[in-house]
Short mmCIF file of C-alpha atoms and ligand atoms in Angstrom, two decimals:
data_model
loop_
_atom_site.label_atom_id
_atom_site.label_comp_id
_atom_site.label_asym_id
_atom_site.label_seq_id
_atom_site.Cartn_x
_atom_site.Cartn_y
_atom_site.Cartn_z
CA UNK A 1 9.74 15.72 19.06
CA UNK A 2 12.03 13.50 17.00
CA UNK A 3 11.57 12.94 13.26
CA UNK A 4 13.57 11.32 10.50
CA UNK A 5 14.98 13.86 8.02
CA UNK A 6 16.49 13.01 4.64
CA UNK A 7 19.99 14.47 4.22
CA UNK A 8 20.04 17.58 2.04
CA UNK A 9 23.62 17.18 0.82
CA UNK A 10 23.85 16.50 -2.90
CA UNK A 11 24.53 12.84 -3.82
CA UNK A 12 23.64 11.72 -0.30
CA UNK A 13 20.67 9.45 0.21
CA UNK A 14 21.08 9.12 3.96
CA UNK A 15 18.69 10.25 6.67
CA UNK A 16 19.01 11.05 10.35
CA UNK A 17 16.80 11.21 13.42
CA UNK A 18 16.61 14.80 14.59
CA UNK A 19 14.85 16.97 17.14
CA UNK A 20 12.31 19.30 15.48
CA UNK A 21 9.47 21.50 16.68
CA UNK A 22 6.27 19.61 17.56
CA UNK A 23 3.52 20.81 15.20
CA UNK A 24 0.31 22.32 16.59
CA UNK A 25 -3.08 21.21 15.25
CA UNK A 26 -5.21 23.85 13.50
CA UNK A 27 -8.93 24.19 14.37
CA UNK A 28 -10.01 21.13 12.32
CA UNK A 29 -6.90 19.05 12.97
CA UNK A 30 -5.64 16.55 15.50
CA UNK A 31 -2.15 15.89 16.83
CA UNK A 32 -1.37 12.15 16.78
CA UNK A 33 1.14 10.43 19.03
CA UNK A 34 2.56 8.05 16.42
CA UNK A 35 3.11 4.51 17.70
CA UNK A 36 3.74 2.66 14.42
CA UNK A 37 4.61 3.55 10.82
CA UNK A 38 4.25 1.41 7.70
CA UNK A 39 7.40 1.40 5.52
CA UNK A 40 6.74 1.84 1.80
CA UNK A 41 8.74 1.70 -1.42
CA UNK A 42 7.86 5.38 -1.86
CA UNK A 43 9.94 6.19 1.24
CA UNK A 44 13.01 4.65 -0.40
CA UNK A 45 12.41 6.59 -3.60
CA UNK A 46 11.87 9.86 -1.72
CA UNK A 47 15.17 9.34 0.12
CA UNK A 48 16.88 9.06 -3.26
CA UNK A 49 15.20 12.23 -4.50
CA UNK A 50 13.08 10.32 -7.01
CA UNK A 51 9.62 10.77 -5.48
CA UNK A 52 8.91 14.25 -4.08
CA UNK A 53 5.84 14.55 -1.83
CA UNK A 54 2.77 16.56 -2.85
CA UNK A 55 2.77 20.35 -2.31
CA UNK A 56 2.66 21.34 1.34
CA UNK A 57 4.78 18.42 2.57
CA UNK A 58 8.49 18.72 3.34
CA UNK A 59 10.57 16.71 0.83
CA UNK A 60 12.98 15.90 3.68
CA UNK A 61 10.25 14.16 5.73
CA UNK A 62 9.44 10.55 4.66
CA UNK A 63 6.48 8.42 5.71
CA UNK A 64 3.04 7.78 4.23
CA UNK A 65 1.07 5.96 6.91
CA UNK A 66 0.82 5.87 10.68
CA UNK A 67 -1.11 4.43 13.61
CA UNK A 68 -1.25 5.90 17.10
CA UNK A 69 -3.38 7.82 19.58
CA UNK A 70 -4.87 11.31 19.59
CA UNK A 71 -2.62 13.57 21.70
CA UNK A 72 -4.56 16.85 21.34
CA UNK A 73 -7.38 18.27 19.23
CA UNK A 74 -8.11 21.58 17.48
CA UNK A 75 -10.95 23.74 18.78
CA UNK A 76 -13.51 22.75 16.07
CA UNK A 77 -12.79 18.99 16.23
CA UNK A 78 -15.87 16.90 16.96
CA UNK A 79 -14.99 13.36 15.89
CA UNK A 80 -12.01 12.67 18.19
CA UNK A 81 -10.95 13.03 21.79
CA UNK A 82 -7.56 12.67 23.45
CA UNK A 83 -6.54 9.01 23.70
CA UNK A 84 -8.63 7.73 20.76
CA UNK A 85 -6.79 5.24 18.53
CA UNK A 86 -6.39 6.49 14.93
CA UNK A 87 -4.55 5.49 11.78
CA UNK A 88 -4.28 6.94 8.32
CA UNK A 89 -2.50 8.03 5.19
CA UNK A 90 -0.48 11.23 5.05
CA UNK A 91 1.29 12.98 2.16
CA UNK A 92 4.62 12.80 4.02
CA UNK A 93 6.29 13.05 7.42
CA UNK A 94 4.93 9.93 9.15
CA UNK A 95 8.45 8.92 10.27
CA UNK A 96 8.01 11.08 13.37
CA UNK A 97 6.88 10.92 16.98
CA UNK A 98 3.90 13.15 16.22
CA UNK A 99 1.91 14.11 13.12
CA UNK A 100 -0.89 16.61 12.52
CA UNK A 101 -3.76 15.53 10.28
CA UNK A 102 -7.23 16.77 9.37
CA UNK A 103 -9.74 15.20 11.75
CA UNK A 104 -11.72 13.64 8.87
CA UNK A 105 -8.64 12.33 7.07
CA UNK A 106 -8.22 9.50 9.61
CA UNK A 107 -9.57 6.03 10.20
CA UNK A 108 -10.46 4.13 13.34
CA UNK A 109 -8.28 1.01 13.56
CA UNK A 110 -10.31 -2.20 13.52
CA UNK A 111 -10.87 -3.82 16.93
CA UNK A 112 -8.47 -6.62 17.95
CA UNK A 113 -5.42 -5.22 16.06
CA UNK A 114 -2.35 -3.61 17.63
CA UNK A 115 -0.61 -0.44 16.43
CA UNK A 116 1.87 -2.31 14.22
CA UNK A 117 -0.91 -4.19 12.46
CA UNK A 118 -2.96 -1.00 12.09
CA UNK A 119 -0.01 0.85 10.51
CA UNK A 120 0.22 -1.94 7.93
CA UNK A 121 -3.36 -1.42 6.72
CA UNK A 122 -3.98 2.01 5.12
CA UNK A 123 -1.54 2.16 2.20
CA UNK A 124 -1.66 -1.50 1.20
CA UNK A 125 -5.39 -2.11 1.55
CA UNK A 126 -6.69 1.23 0.29
CA UNK A 127 -4.36 1.18 -2.72
CA UNK A 128 -5.38 -2.38 -3.53
CA UNK A 129 -9.09 -1.65 -2.97
CA UNK A 130 -9.01 1.46 -5.11
CA UNK A 131 -7.00 -0.28 -7.84
CA UNK A 132 -9.08 -3.45 -8.02
CA UNK A 133 -12.60 -2.19 -7.46
CA UNK A 134 -12.84 1.58 -7.92
CA UNK A 135 -10.47 2.09 -10.85
CA UNK A 136 -10.48 -1.48 -12.18
CA UNK A 137 -14.18 -2.29 -11.69
CA UNK A 138 -13.45 -5.89 -10.65
CA UNK A 139 -16.67 -7.88 -10.21
CA UNK A 140 -17.42 -11.06 -8.25
CA UNK A 141 -16.34 -14.15 -10.18
CA UNK A 142 -13.81 -12.25 -12.31
CA UNK A 143 -10.08 -13.01 -12.42
CA UNK A 144 -7.53 -10.46 -11.15
CA UNK A 145 -3.87 -10.99 -11.93
CA UNK A 146 -1.76 -9.41 -9.17
CA UNK A 147 1.66 -8.72 -10.61
CA UNK A 148 3.93 -8.65 -7.59
CA UNK A 149 1.74 -10.61 -5.20
CA UNK A 150 4.28 -11.02 -2.38
CA UNK A 151 4.42 -7.26 -1.74
CA UNK A 152 2.50 -5.29 0.88
CA UNK A 153 -0.01 -4.13 -1.73
CA UNK A 154 -0.06 -7.55 -3.38
CA UNK A 155 -0.90 -9.48 -0.21
CA UNK A 156 -3.72 -6.99 0.43
CA UNK A 157 -5.01 -7.30 -3.15
CA UNK A 158 -5.18 -11.11 -2.98
CA UNK A 159 -7.20 -10.98 0.24
CA UNK A 160 -9.55 -8.28 -1.05
CA UNK A 161 -10.20 -10.16 -4.27
CA UNK A 162 -11.22 -13.27 -2.32
CA UNK A 163 -13.16 -11.45 0.38
CA UNK A 164 -15.27 -9.70 -2.29
CA UNK A 165 -15.92 -12.77 -4.41
CA UNK A 166 -13.33 -12.45 -7.20
CA UNK A 167 -10.56 -14.93 -8.10
CA UNK A 168 -6.85 -14.26 -8.18
CA UNK A 169 -3.70 -15.12 -10.07
CA UNK A 170 -0.57 -14.30 -8.05
CA UNK A 171 2.81 -13.73 -9.65
CA UNK A 172 6.28 -13.52 -8.14
CA UNK A 173 9.70 -13.78 -9.71
CA UNK A 174 10.19 -16.92 -7.64
CA UNK A 175 8.12 -20.07 -7.15
CA UNK A 176 9.66 -20.45 -3.68
CA UNK A 177 8.23 -17.04 -2.67
CA UNK A 178 4.76 -17.98 -3.85
CA UNK A 179 4.99 -21.18 -1.79
CA UNK A 180 6.29 -19.20 1.18
CA UNK A 181 3.34 -16.80 0.83
CA UNK A 182 0.87 -19.70 0.87
CA UNK A 183 2.64 -21.20 3.91
CA UNK A 184 2.58 -17.82 5.71
CA UNK A 185 -1.17 -17.45 5.18
CA UNK A 186 -1.75 -21.02 6.36
CA UNK A 187 0.37 -20.55 9.48
CA UNK A 188 -1.80 -17.54 10.38
CA UNK A 189 -4.99 -19.59 9.94
CA UNK A 190 -5.89 -17.76 6.73
CA UNK A 191 -7.30 -19.24 3.51
CA UNK A 192 -5.03 -20.13 0.54
CA UNK A 193 -4.15 -16.63 -0.78
CA UNK A 194 -4.45 -17.23 -4.53
CA UNK A 195 -6.28 -19.50 -6.95
CA UNK A 196 -3.38 -19.73 -9.37
CA UNK A 197 0.28 -18.94 -8.65
CA UNK A 198 2.60 -18.24 -11.59
CA UNK A 199 6.26 -17.34 -11.92
CA UNK A 200 6.56 -13.80 -13.28
CA UNK A 201 9.43 -14.12 -15.68
CA UNK A 202 8.47 -17.43 -17.26
CA UNK A 203 8.02 -17.25 -21.01
CA UNK A 204 4.51 -18.29 -21.79
CA UNK A 205 2.88 -16.74 -18.70
CA UNK A 206 0.15 -15.19 -20.85
CA UNK A 207 -0.51 -18.52 -22.61
CA UNK A 208 -0.86 -20.23 -19.23
CA UNK A 209 -3.30 -17.55 -18.01
CA UNK A 210 -5.46 -18.03 -21.13
CA UNK A 211 -5.28 -21.83 -21.02
CA UNK A 212 -6.14 -22.06 -17.35
CA UNK A 213 -8.71 -19.29 -16.81
CA UNK A 214 -9.50 -17.82 -20.22
CA UNK A 215 -7.49 -14.63 -19.57
CA UNK A 216 -7.54 -12.11 -16.73
CA UNK A 217 -10.31 -9.51 -16.46
CA UNK A 218 -7.91 -7.19 -14.66
CA UNK A 219 -4.17 -6.86 -14.06
CA UNK A 220 -2.99 -4.89 -11.01
CA UNK A 221 0.61 -4.07 -11.87
CA UNK A 222 3.49 -2.19 -10.31
CA UNK A 223 6.32 -3.68 -12.35
CA UNK A 224 5.71 -1.38 -15.32
CA UNK A 225 7.57 -1.16 -18.59
CA UNK A 226 9.25 -4.52 -18.65
CA UNK A 227 5.98 -6.46 -18.40
CA UNK A 228 3.54 -4.12 -20.20
CA UNK A 229 3.23 -6.17 -23.37
CA UNK A 230 2.99 -9.38 -21.36
CA UNK A 231 0.24 -7.91 -19.15
CA UNK A 232 -1.77 -6.89 -22.21
CA UNK A 233 -1.39 -10.43 -23.52
CA UNK A 234 -2.66 -11.84 -20.20
CA UNK A 235 -5.90 -9.82 -20.41
CA UNK A 236 -9.03 -11.17 -22.03
CA UNK A 237 -10.87 -8.83 -24.45
CA UNK A 238 -12.21 -5.72 -22.67
CA UNK A 239 -9.75 -6.34 -19.82
CA UNK A 240 -8.27 -3.53 -17.72
CA UNK A 241 -4.76 -2.95 -16.47
CA UNK A 242 -4.41 -0.74 -13.40
CA UNK A 243 -0.89 0.65 -13.04
CA UNK A 244 0.17 1.51 -9.50
CA UNK A 245 3.97 1.52 -9.77
CA UNK A 246 6.92 1.27 -12.13
CA UNK A 247 9.53 -0.85 -10.37
CA UNK A 248 10.58 -2.40 -13.67
CA UNK A 249 10.90 0.86 -15.65
CA UNK A 250 8.75 3.67 -17.02
CA UNK A 251 9.28 3.60 -20.78
CA UNK A 252 7.75 0.92 -22.98
CA UNK A 253 6.29 0.61 -26.45
CA UNK A 254 2.58 0.05 -26.58
CA UNK A 255 0.72 -1.20 -29.65
CA UNK A 256 -2.35 1.07 -29.66
CA UNK A 257 -3.86 -1.16 -32.33
CA UNK A 258 -4.00 -4.03 -29.84
CA UNK A 259 -5.73 -1.76 -27.30
CA UNK A 260 -8.31 -0.76 -29.91
CA UNK A 261 -8.93 -4.15 -31.44
CA UNK A 262 -9.26 -5.90 -28.10
CA UNK A 263 -10.97 -2.94 -26.34
CA UNK A 264 -8.41 -2.97 -23.51
CA UNK A 265 -7.96 -0.18 -20.93
CA UNK A 266 -4.85 1.08 -19.21
CA UNK A 267 -5.53 3.11 -16.05
CA UNK A 268 -2.95 4.69 -13.73
CA UNK A 269 -3.42 5.81 -10.13
CA UNK A 270 -1.57 7.05 -7.05
CA UNK A 271 -2.95 7.49 -3.57
CA UNK A 272 -0.39 10.00 -2.35
CA UNK A 273 -1.27 12.80 -4.72
CA UNK A 274 -5.03 12.62 -4.12
CA UNK A 275 -6.45 15.92 -2.86
CA UNK A 276 -7.67 16.06 0.75
CA UNK A 277 -11.36 15.54 -0.08
CA UNK A 278 -10.57 12.36 -2.05
CA UNK A 279 -8.41 11.08 0.83
CA UNK A 280 -11.28 11.73 3.22
CA UNK A 281 -13.51 9.74 0.86
CA UNK A 282 -11.01 6.84 0.99
CA UNK A 283 -10.98 7.00 4.80
CA UNK A 284 -14.80 6.68 4.85
CA UNK A 285 -14.57 3.76 2.44
CA UNK A 286 -12.22 2.05 4.86
CA UNK A 287 -14.60 2.67 7.76
CA UNK A 288 -17.67 1.45 5.92
CA UNK A 289 -16.41 -1.37 3.73
CA UNK A 290 -13.03 -2.63 4.94
CA UNK A 291 -13.07 -2.30 8.72
CA UNK A 292 -15.92 -4.86 9.09
CA UNK A 293 -13.88 -7.32 7.00
CA UNK A 294 -10.88 -6.89 9.34
CA UNK A 295 -13.04 -7.24 12.42
CA UNK A 296 -14.52 -10.51 11.18
CA UNK A 297 -11.04 -11.82 10.21
CA UNK A 298 -11.70 -11.89 6.44
CA UNK A 299 -8.85 -9.42 5.93
CA UNK A 300 -5.59 -9.32 7.86
CA UNK A 301 -2.46 -7.27 7.43
CA UNK A 302 0.62 -9.37 6.75
CA UNK A 303 3.37 -7.86 8.89
CA UNK A 304 6.62 -9.50 7.89
CA UNK A 305 8.82 -7.76 10.42
CA UNK A 306 8.85 -4.82 12.82
CA UNK A 307 11.81 -2.54 13.55
CA UNK A 308 12.24 0.03 16.31
CA UNK A 309 11.50 3.61 15.25
CA UNK A 310 15.21 4.36 15.76
CA UNK A 311 16.12 1.62 13.24
CA UNK A 312 14.34 3.16 10.22
CA UNK A 313 17.49 2.94 8.11
CA UNK A 314 17.80 -0.80 8.76
CA UNK A 315 14.08 -1.23 7.98
CA UNK A 316 14.48 0.53 4.63
CA UNK A 317 17.57 -1.53 3.88
CA UNK A 318 15.56 -4.69 4.53
CA UNK A 319 12.91 -3.51 2.05
CA UNK A 320 15.58 -2.61 -0.51
CA UNK A 321 17.17 -6.04 -0.21
CA UNK A 322 13.81 -7.72 -0.82
CA UNK A 323 12.90 -11.09 0.59
CA UNK A 324 10.13 -9.74 2.85
CA UNK A 325 6.54 -10.92 2.44
CA UNK A 326 3.93 -8.25 3.08
CA UNK A 327 4.68 -5.20 5.22
CA UNK A 328 7.65 -3.89 7.20
CA UNK A 329 6.62 -1.64 10.11
CA UNK A 330 8.44 0.75 12.50
CA UNK A 331 7.22 0.71 16.10
CA UNK A 332 7.64 3.12 19.05
CA UNK A 333 7.25 2.08 22.70
N1 NAP B 401 0.03 4.03 -6.79
C1 NAP B 401 -0.05 4.02 -5.48
O1 NAP B 401 -0.82 4.75 -4.89
C2 NAP B 401 0.81 3.07 -4.70
C3 NAP B 401 0.59 2.86 -3.33
C4 NAP B 401 1.38 1.95 -2.65
C5 NAP B 401 2.39 1.27 -3.33
N2 NAP B 401 2.58 1.53 -4.65
C6 NAP B 401 3.62 0.84 -5.42
O2 NAP B 401 3.37 -0.55 -5.33
C7 NAP B 401 4.58 -1.24 -5.41
C8 NAP B 401 4.69 -2.20 -4.24
O3 NAP B 401 4.86 -1.46 -3.05
P1 NAP B 401 5.07 -2.22 -1.68
O4 NAP B 401 5.36 -1.18 -0.65
O5 NAP B 401 3.92 -3.13 -1.47
O6 NAP B 401 6.41 -3.01 -2.04
P2 NAP B 401 7.11 -4.25 -1.40
O7 NAP B 401 6.31 -4.80 -0.27
O8 NAP B 401 8.51 -3.89 -1.11
O9 NAP B 401 7.10 -5.35 -2.55
C9 NAP B 401 7.76 -5.23 -3.74
C10 NAP B 401 7.59 -6.55 -4.49
O10 NAP B 401 7.94 -6.33 -5.83
C11 NAP B 401 8.60 -7.45 -6.37
N3 NAP B 401 9.71 -6.84 -7.10
C12 NAP B 401 10.72 -6.14 -6.59
N4 NAP B 401 11.50 -5.66 -7.59
C13 NAP B 401 10.93 -6.06 -8.75
C14 NAP B 401 11.24 -5.88 -10.13
N5 NAP B 401 12.30 -5.15 -10.53
N6 NAP B 401 10.46 -6.46 -11.03
C15 NAP B 401 9.40 -7.18 -10.64
N7 NAP B 401 9.03 -7.36 -9.36
C16 NAP B 401 9.80 -6.79 -8.44
C17 NAP B 401 9.01 -8.33 -5.21
O11 NAP B 401 8.33 -9.55 -5.38
P3 NAP B 401 9.09 -10.93 -5.76
O12 NAP B 401 10.49 -10.82 -5.21
O13 NAP B 401 8.26 -11.97 -5.07
O14 NAP B 401 9.03 -11.02 -7.23
C18 NAP B 401 8.47 -7.63 -3.97
O15 NAP B 401 7.67 -8.47 -3.17
C19 NAP B 401 5.70 -0.20 -5.46
O16 NAP B 401 6.03 0.03 -6.79
C20 NAP B 401 5.02 1.02 -4.87
O17 NAP B 401 5.62 2.22 -5.28
C21 NAP B 401 1.82 2.40 -5.34
#
């Protein structure tokens, strides 16, 4: 089979499509014929040597999420048969024609969605769901500020907040991108994606959030250091910040006195490093809580653009350049 491999040479951040041995499923595993792969920021970081995969996954093999069909099954597998559609998260190596996964660490794609749309669901929607509701405890009627709302995770978070009865504040570094996001949702027959749209780097963002909604109950943030103090200022007392990324730096000063006096919480999470049993739990959560929302059209993946599997480098370059709204996906015929 063919798989993308990150170059090993020092100072190189290239990758190439190479022929490697097709893996064989163990007794509880399935072999998946991969038809589409969601591109993630993590893939770009891994290529640069800045985000190694969890133990057991090859650091040269990028790719966190896939959709496809079951190609063969291990001898103890009971939940799948050859030809079944599947999708899921994987610690690494999804940029490949085939992957092997534990039979329970998979999800059934919602009806009515193609492979490209299915591959755009797991990472964005499960990260956003876990961040908002499981780690962040967001309740109906509360306000979630999504810092980086035009991203794959951000567009999922806005939809989840609305579908489950909360309200959202979307930020982007550009007003035009917030407008474009609203227009994209409208053109797909979807509801207005956010209740309040604010420009990220405007001075006075926190004042506006307090004036307009009384402060956010929760901030879902992946910008990191450069907006930490501002995020804390956006929260109302007893608010929670859930950190899922650090695109704007890792080191910031934090006034612990403010945390104490205002009873604020700062929580960090990653999906990739979760142990297998926790990933299986997330897959069941998708099946039970999120798939019905996709099948009734309350949630939809926002696929900005698809690239051929062979054009993974161009797809990553597109993500690096920015300007996309939602997900970029690789597809195989
Ligand atoms: N913890 C986890 O388990 C987990 C899982 C998935 C993703 N993530 C993280 O979530 C983040 C988003 O991932 P994604 O794949 O959804 O990314 P993405 O679709 O490429 O979106 C990135 C967004 O970030 C904004 N942005 C880019 N550079 C920025 C900067 N320096 N400062 C502020 N905003 C910036 C851009 O919005 P504007 O141009 O509109 O401002 C862009 O839409 C990444 O940090 C990723 O590592 C974490």
